[in-house]
PDB file of C-alpha atoms in Angstrom:
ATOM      1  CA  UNK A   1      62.896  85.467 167.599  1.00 40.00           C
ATOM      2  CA  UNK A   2      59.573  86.401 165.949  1.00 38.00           C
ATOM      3  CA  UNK A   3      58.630  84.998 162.752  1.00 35.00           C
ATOM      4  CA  UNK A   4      58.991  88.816 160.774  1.00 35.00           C
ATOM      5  CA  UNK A   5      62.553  89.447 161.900  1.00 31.00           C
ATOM      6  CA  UNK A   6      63.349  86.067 160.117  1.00 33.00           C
ATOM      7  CA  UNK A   7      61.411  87.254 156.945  1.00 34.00           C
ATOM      8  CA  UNK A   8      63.308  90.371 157.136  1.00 31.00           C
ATOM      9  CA  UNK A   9      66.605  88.587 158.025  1.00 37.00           C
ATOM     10  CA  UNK A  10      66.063  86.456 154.859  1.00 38.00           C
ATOM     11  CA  UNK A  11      64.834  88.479 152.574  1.00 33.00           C
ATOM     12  CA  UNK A  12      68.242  91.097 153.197  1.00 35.00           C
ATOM     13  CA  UNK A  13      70.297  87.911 152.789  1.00 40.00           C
ATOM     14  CA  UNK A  14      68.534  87.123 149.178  1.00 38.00           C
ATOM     15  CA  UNK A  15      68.849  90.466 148.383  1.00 38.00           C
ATOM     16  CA  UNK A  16      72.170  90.409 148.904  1.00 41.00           C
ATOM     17  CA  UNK A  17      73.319  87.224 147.672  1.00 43.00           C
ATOM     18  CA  UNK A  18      71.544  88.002 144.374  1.00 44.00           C
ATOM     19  CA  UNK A  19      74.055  90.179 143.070  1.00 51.00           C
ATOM     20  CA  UNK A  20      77.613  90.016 142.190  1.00 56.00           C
ATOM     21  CA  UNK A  21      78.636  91.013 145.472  1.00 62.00           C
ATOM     22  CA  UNK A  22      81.819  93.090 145.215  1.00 65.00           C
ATOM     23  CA  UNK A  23      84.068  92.445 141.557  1.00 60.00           C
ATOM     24  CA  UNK A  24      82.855  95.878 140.543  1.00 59.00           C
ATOM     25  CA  UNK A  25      84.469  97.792 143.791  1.00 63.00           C
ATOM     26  CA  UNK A  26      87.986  96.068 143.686  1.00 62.00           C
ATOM     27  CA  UNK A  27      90.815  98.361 143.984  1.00 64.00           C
ATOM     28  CA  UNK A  28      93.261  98.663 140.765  1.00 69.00           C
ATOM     29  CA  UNK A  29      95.955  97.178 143.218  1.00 73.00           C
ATOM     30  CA  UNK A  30      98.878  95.082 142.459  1.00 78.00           C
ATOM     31  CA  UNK A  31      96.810  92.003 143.996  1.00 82.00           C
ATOM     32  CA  UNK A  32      93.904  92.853 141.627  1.00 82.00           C
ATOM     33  CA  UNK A  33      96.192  92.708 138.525  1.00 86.00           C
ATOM     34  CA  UNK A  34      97.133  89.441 139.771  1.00 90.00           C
ATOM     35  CA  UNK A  35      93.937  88.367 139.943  1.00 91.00           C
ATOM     36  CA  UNK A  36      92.931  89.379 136.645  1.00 93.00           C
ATOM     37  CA  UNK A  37      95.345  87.072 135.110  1.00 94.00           C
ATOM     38  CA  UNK A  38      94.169  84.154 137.200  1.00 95.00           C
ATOM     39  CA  UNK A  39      90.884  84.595 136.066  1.00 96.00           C
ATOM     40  CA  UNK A  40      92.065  85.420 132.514  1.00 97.00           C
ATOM     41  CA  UNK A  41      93.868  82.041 132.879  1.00 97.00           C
ATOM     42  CA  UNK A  42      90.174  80.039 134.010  1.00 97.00           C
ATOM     43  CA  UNK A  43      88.547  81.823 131.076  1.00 98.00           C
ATOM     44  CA  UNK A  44      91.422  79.875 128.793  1.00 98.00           C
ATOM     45  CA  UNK A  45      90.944  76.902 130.640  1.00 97.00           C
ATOM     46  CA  UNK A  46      87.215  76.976 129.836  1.00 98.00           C
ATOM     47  CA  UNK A  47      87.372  78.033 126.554  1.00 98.00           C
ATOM     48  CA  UNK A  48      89.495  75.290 125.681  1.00 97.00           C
ATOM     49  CA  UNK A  49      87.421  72.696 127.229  1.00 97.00           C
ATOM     50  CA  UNK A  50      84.312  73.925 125.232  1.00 97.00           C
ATOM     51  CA  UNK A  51      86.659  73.613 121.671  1.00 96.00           C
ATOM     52  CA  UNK A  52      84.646  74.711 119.126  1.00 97.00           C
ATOM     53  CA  UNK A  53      81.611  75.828 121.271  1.00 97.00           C
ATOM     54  CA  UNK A  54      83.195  78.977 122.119  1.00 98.00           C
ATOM     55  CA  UNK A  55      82.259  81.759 120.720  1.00 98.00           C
ATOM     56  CA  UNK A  56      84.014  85.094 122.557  1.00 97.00           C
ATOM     57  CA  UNK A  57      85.106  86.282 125.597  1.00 98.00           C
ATOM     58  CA  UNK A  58      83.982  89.796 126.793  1.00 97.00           C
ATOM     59  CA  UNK A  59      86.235  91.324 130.155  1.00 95.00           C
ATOM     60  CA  UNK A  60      85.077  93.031 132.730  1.00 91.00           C
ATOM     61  CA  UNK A  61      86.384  93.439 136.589  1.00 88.00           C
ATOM     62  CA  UNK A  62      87.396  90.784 137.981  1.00 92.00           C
ATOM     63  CA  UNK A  63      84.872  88.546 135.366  1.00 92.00           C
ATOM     64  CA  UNK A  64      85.207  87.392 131.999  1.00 97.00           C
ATOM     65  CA  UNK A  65      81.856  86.406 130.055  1.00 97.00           C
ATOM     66  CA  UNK A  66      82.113  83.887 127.954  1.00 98.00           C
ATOM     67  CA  UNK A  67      80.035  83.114 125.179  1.00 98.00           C
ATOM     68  CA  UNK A  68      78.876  79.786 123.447  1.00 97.00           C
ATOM     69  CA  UNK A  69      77.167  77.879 120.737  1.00 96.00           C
ATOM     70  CA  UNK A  70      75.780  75.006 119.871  1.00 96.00           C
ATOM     71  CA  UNK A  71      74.518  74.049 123.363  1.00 95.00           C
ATOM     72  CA  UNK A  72      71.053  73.246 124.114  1.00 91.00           C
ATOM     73  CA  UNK A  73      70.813  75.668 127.147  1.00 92.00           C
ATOM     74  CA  UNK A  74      73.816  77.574 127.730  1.00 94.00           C
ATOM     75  CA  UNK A  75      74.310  80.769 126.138  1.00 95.00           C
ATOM     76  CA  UNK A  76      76.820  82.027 128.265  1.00 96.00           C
ATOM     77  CA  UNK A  77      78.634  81.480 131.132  1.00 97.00           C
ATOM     78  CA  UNK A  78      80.187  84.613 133.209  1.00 97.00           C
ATOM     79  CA  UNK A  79      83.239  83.764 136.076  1.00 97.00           C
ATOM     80  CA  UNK A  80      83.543  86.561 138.646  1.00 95.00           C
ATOM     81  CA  UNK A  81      86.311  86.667 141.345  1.00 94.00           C
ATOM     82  CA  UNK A  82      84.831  87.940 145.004  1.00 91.00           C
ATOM     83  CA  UNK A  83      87.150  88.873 147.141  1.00 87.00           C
ATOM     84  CA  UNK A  84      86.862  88.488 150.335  1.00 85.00           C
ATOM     85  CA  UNK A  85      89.792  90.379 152.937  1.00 81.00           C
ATOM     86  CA  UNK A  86      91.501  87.757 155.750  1.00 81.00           C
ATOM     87  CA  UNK A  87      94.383  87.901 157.935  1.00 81.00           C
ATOM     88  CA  UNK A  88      97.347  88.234 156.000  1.00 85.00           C
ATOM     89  CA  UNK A  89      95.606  86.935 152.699  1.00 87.00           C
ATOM     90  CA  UNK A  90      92.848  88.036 150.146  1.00 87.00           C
ATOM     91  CA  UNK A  91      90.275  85.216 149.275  1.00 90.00           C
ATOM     92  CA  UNK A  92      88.847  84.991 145.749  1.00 92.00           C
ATOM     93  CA  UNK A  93      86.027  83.344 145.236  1.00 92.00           C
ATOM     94  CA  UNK A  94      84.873  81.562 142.286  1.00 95.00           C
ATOM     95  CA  UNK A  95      81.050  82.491 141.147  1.00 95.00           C
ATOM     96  CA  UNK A  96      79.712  81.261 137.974  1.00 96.00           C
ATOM     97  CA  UNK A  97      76.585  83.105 136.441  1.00 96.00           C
ATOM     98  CA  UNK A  98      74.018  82.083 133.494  1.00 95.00           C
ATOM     99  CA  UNK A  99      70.656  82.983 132.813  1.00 93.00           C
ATOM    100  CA  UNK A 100      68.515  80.579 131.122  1.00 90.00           C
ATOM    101  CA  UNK A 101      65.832  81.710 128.611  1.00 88.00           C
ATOM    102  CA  UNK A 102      62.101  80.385 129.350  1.00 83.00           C
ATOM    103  CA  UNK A 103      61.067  81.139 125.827  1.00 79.00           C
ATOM    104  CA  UNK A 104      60.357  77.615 124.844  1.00 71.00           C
ATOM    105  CA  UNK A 105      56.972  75.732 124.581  1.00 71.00           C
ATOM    106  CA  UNK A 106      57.452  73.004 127.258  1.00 74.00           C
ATOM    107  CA  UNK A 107      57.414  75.551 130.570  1.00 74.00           C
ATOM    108  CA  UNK A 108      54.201  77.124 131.829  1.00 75.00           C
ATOM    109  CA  UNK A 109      54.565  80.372 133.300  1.00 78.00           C
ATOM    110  CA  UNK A 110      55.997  80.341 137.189  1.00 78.00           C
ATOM    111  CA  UNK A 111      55.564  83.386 139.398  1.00 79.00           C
ATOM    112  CA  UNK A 112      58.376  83.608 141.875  1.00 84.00           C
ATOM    113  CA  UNK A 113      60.851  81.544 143.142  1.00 89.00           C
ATOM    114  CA  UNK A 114      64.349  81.042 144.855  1.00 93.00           C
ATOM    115  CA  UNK A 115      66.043  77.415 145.424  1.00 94.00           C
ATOM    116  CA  UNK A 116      68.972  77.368 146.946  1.00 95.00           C
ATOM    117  CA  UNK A 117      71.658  74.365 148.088  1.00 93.00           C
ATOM    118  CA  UNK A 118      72.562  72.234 151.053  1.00 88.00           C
ATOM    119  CA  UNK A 119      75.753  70.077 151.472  1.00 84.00           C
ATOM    120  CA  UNK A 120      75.795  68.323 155.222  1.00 81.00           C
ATOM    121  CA  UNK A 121      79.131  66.340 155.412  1.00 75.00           C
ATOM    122  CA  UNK A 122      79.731  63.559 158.418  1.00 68.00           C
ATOM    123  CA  UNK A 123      83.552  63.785 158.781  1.00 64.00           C
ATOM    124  CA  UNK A 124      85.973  65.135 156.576  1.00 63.00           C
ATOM    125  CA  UNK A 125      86.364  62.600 154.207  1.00 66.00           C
ATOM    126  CA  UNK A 126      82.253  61.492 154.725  1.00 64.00           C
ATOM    127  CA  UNK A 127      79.667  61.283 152.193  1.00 70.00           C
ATOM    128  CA  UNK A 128      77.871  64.540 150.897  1.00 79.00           C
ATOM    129  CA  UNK A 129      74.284  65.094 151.252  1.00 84.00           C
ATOM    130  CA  UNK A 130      72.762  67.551 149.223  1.00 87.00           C
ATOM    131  CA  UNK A 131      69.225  68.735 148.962  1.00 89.00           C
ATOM    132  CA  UNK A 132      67.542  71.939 147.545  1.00 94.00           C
ATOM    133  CA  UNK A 133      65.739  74.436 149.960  1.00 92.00           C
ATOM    134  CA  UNK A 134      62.894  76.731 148.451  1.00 91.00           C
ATOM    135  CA  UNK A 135      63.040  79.739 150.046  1.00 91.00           C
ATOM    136  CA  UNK A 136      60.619  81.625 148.374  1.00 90.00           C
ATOM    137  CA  UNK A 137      57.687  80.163 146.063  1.00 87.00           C
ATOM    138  CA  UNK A 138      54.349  81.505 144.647  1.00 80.00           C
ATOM    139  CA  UNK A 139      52.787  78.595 143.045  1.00 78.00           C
ATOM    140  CA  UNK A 140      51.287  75.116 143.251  1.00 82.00           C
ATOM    141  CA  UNK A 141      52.912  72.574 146.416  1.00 88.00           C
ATOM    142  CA  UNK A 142      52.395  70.170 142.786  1.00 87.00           C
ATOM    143  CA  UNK A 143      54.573  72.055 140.531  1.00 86.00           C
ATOM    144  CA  UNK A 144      57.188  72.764 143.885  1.00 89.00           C
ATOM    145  CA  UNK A 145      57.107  69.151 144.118  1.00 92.00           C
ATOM    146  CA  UNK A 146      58.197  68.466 140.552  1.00 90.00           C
ATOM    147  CA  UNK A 147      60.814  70.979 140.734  1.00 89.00           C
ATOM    148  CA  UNK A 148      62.947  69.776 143.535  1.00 93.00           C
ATOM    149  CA  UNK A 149      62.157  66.200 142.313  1.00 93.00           C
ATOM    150  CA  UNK A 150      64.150  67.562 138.696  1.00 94.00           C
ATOM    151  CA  UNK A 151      66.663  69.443 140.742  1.00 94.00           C
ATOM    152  CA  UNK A 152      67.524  65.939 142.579  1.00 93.00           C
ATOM    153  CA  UNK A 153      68.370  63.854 139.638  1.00 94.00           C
ATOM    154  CA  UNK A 154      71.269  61.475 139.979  1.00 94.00           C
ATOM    155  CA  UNK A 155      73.126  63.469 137.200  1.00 95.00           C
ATOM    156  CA  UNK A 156      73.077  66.576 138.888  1.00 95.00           C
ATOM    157  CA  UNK A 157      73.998  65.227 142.498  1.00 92.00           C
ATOM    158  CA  UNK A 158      76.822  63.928 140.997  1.00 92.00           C
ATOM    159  CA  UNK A 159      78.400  66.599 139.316  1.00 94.00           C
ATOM    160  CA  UNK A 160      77.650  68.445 142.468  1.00 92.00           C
ATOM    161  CA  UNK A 161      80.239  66.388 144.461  1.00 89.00           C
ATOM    162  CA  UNK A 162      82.730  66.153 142.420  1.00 90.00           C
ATOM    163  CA  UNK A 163      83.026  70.106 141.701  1.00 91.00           C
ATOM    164  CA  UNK A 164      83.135  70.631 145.421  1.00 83.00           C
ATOM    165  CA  UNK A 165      80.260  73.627 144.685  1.00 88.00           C
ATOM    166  CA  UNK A 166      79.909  75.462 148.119  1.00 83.00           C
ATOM    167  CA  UNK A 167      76.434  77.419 147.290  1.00 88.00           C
ATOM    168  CA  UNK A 168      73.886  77.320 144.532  1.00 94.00           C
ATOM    169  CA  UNK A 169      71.258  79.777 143.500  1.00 95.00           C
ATOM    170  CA  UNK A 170      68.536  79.093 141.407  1.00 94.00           C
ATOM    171  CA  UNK A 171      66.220  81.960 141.318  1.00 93.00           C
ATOM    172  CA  UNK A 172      63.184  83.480 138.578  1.00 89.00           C
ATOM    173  CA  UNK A 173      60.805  86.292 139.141  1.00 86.00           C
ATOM    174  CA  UNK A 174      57.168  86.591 137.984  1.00 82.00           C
ATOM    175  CA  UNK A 175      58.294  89.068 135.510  1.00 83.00           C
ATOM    176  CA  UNK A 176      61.272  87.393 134.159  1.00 87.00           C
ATOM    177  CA  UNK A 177      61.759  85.573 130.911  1.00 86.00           C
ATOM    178  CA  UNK A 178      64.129  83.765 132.012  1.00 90.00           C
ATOM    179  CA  UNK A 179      65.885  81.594 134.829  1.00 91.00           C
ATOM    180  CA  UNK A 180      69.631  83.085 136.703  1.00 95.00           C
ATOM    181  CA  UNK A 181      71.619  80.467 137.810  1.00 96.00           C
ATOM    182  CA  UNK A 182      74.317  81.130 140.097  1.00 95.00           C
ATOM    183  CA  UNK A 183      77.338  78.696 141.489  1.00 94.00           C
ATOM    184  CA  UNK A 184      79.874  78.691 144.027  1.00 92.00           C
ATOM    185  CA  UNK A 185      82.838  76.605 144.075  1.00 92.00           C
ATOM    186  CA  UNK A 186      86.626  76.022 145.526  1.00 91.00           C
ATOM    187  CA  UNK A 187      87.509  74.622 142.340  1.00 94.00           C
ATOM    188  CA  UNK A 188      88.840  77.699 139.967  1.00 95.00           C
ATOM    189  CA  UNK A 189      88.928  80.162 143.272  1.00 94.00           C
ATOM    190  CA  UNK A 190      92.011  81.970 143.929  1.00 94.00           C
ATOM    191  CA  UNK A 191      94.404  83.076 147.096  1.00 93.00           C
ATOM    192  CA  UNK A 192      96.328  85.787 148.044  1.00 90.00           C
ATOM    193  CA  UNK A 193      98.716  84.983 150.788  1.00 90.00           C
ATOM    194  CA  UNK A 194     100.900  87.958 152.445  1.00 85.00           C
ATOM    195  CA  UNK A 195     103.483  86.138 154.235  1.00 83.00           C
ATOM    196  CA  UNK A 196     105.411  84.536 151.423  1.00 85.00           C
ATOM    197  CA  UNK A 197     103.429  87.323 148.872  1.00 87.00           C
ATOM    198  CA  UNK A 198     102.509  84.458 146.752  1.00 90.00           C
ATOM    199  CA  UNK A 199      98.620  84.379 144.394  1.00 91.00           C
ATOM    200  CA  UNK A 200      97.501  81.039 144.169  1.00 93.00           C
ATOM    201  CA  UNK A 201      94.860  78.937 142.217  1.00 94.00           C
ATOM    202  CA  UNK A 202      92.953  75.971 142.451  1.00 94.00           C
ATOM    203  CA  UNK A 203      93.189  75.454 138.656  1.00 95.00           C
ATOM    204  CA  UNK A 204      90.362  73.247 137.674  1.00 95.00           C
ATOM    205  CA  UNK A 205      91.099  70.199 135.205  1.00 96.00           C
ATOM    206  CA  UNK A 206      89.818  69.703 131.750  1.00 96.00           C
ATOM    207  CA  UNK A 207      86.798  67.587 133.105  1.00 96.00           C
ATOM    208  CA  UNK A 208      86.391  69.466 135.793  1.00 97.00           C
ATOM    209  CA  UNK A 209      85.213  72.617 133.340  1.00 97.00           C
ATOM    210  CA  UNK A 210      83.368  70.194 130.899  1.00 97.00           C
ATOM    211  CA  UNK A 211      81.422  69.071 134.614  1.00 97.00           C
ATOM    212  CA  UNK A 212      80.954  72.872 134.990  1.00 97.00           C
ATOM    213  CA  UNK A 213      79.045  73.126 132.008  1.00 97.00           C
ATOM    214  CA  UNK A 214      76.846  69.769 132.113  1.00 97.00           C
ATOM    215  CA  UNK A 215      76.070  71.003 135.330  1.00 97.00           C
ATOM    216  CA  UNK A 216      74.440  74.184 134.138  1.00 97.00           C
ATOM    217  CA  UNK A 217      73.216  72.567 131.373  1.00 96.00           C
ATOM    218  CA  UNK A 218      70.864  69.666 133.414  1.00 96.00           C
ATOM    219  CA  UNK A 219      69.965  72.378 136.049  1.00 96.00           C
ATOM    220  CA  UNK A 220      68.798  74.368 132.953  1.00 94.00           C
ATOM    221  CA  UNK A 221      66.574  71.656 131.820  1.00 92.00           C
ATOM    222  CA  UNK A 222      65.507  70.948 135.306  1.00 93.00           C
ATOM    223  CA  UNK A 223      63.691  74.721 135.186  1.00 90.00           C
ATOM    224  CA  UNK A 224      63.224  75.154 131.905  1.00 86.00           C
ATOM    225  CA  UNK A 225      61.155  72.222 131.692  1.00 80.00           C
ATOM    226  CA  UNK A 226      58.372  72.388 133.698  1.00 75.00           C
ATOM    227  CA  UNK A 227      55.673  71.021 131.695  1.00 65.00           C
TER     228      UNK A 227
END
């Protein structure tokens, strides 16, 4: 396989991982009612983990943005339901979304960049390995170093494993102002099964959502904070 169909190959895959994939085209079905008021139910569940944090909620399809104050990074925090079709059910899956402002005086200017996550698992009950992969970068091997050294902290690993995240995207472009984060997990998805007709979720604790947000808000000051 030559080395520009892989550049191709990856850069369609960024391209298309970098949006919200499909919450926009969902049909205004029976299933997608049900869906809404799944993830109208994780917006509650959210909003009352963040008490007096939480600001408003703004609805859209298939996501509810909510927004915060009081927290060093986090501004706001938007879940979006993906569906995905199977046999005989409808997956959908949990994405979080935040952009992080880079505004501040400790982070020197970074042209363009894309870290994403790996989870390697030995067994089904084995430990988790994660590590970051840059896929694309346009500065100094120094300042990638100090990055993925940040994005490796203890505190971050850890809330990694216990939210069962799937896929991470860190990404920021040379004429962006700020950082978009983006998050995957089981925890908070939804399923439609066919055969009983039955819309399930994996409702997420109160710690689990309070995990959520220190999660966003150490990866914040991982990228925010490069100087």
């Amino acid at each position: 396989m030559s080395r520009a169909f892989v550049q191709i190959h990856e850069y369609v895959h960024m391209k298309r991982k970098e949006r919200i994939r499909n919450a926009s085209k969902a049909r205004n079905s029976f299933v997608t009612r049900r869906a809404e008021l799944k993830i109208s139910a994780l917006a509650d569940l959210f909003k009352g983990a963040v008490g007096e944090h939480w600001v408003k909620t703004e609805s859209g399809v298939l996501q509810r943005e909510l927004f915060f104050s009081g927290f060093q990074y986090l501004d706001s925090l938007k879940l979006i339901y993906n569906w995905e079709n199977r046999f005989m059910s409808v997956n959908y899956n949990l994405q979080m979304l935040s952009v992080v402002p880079t505004n501040n005086s400790r982070f020197e200017k970074t042209r363009g960049c894309l870290f994403t996550l790996s989870c390697t698992q030995s067994g089904l009950r084995g430990k988790r390995n994660y590590s970051w992969n840059c896929k694309r970068w346009e500065d100094s091997e120094e300042k990638l170093a100090a990055y993925l050294e940040r994005l490796s902290n203890p505190l971050i690993t850890d809330r990694l494993n216990a939210l069962d995240v799937m896929e991470m995207e860190i990404k920021h472009d040379d004429d962006w102002d700020y950082w978009r984060i983006s998050c995957e997990s089981l925890i908070g998805s939804a399923t439609w099964i066919l055969v009983p007709p039955i819309l399930s979720m994996i409702t997420p604790k109160k710690e689990e959502c309070i995990k959520f947000i220190e999660l966003f808000e150490l990866l914040a000051d991982a990228v925010a904070n490069n100087m």
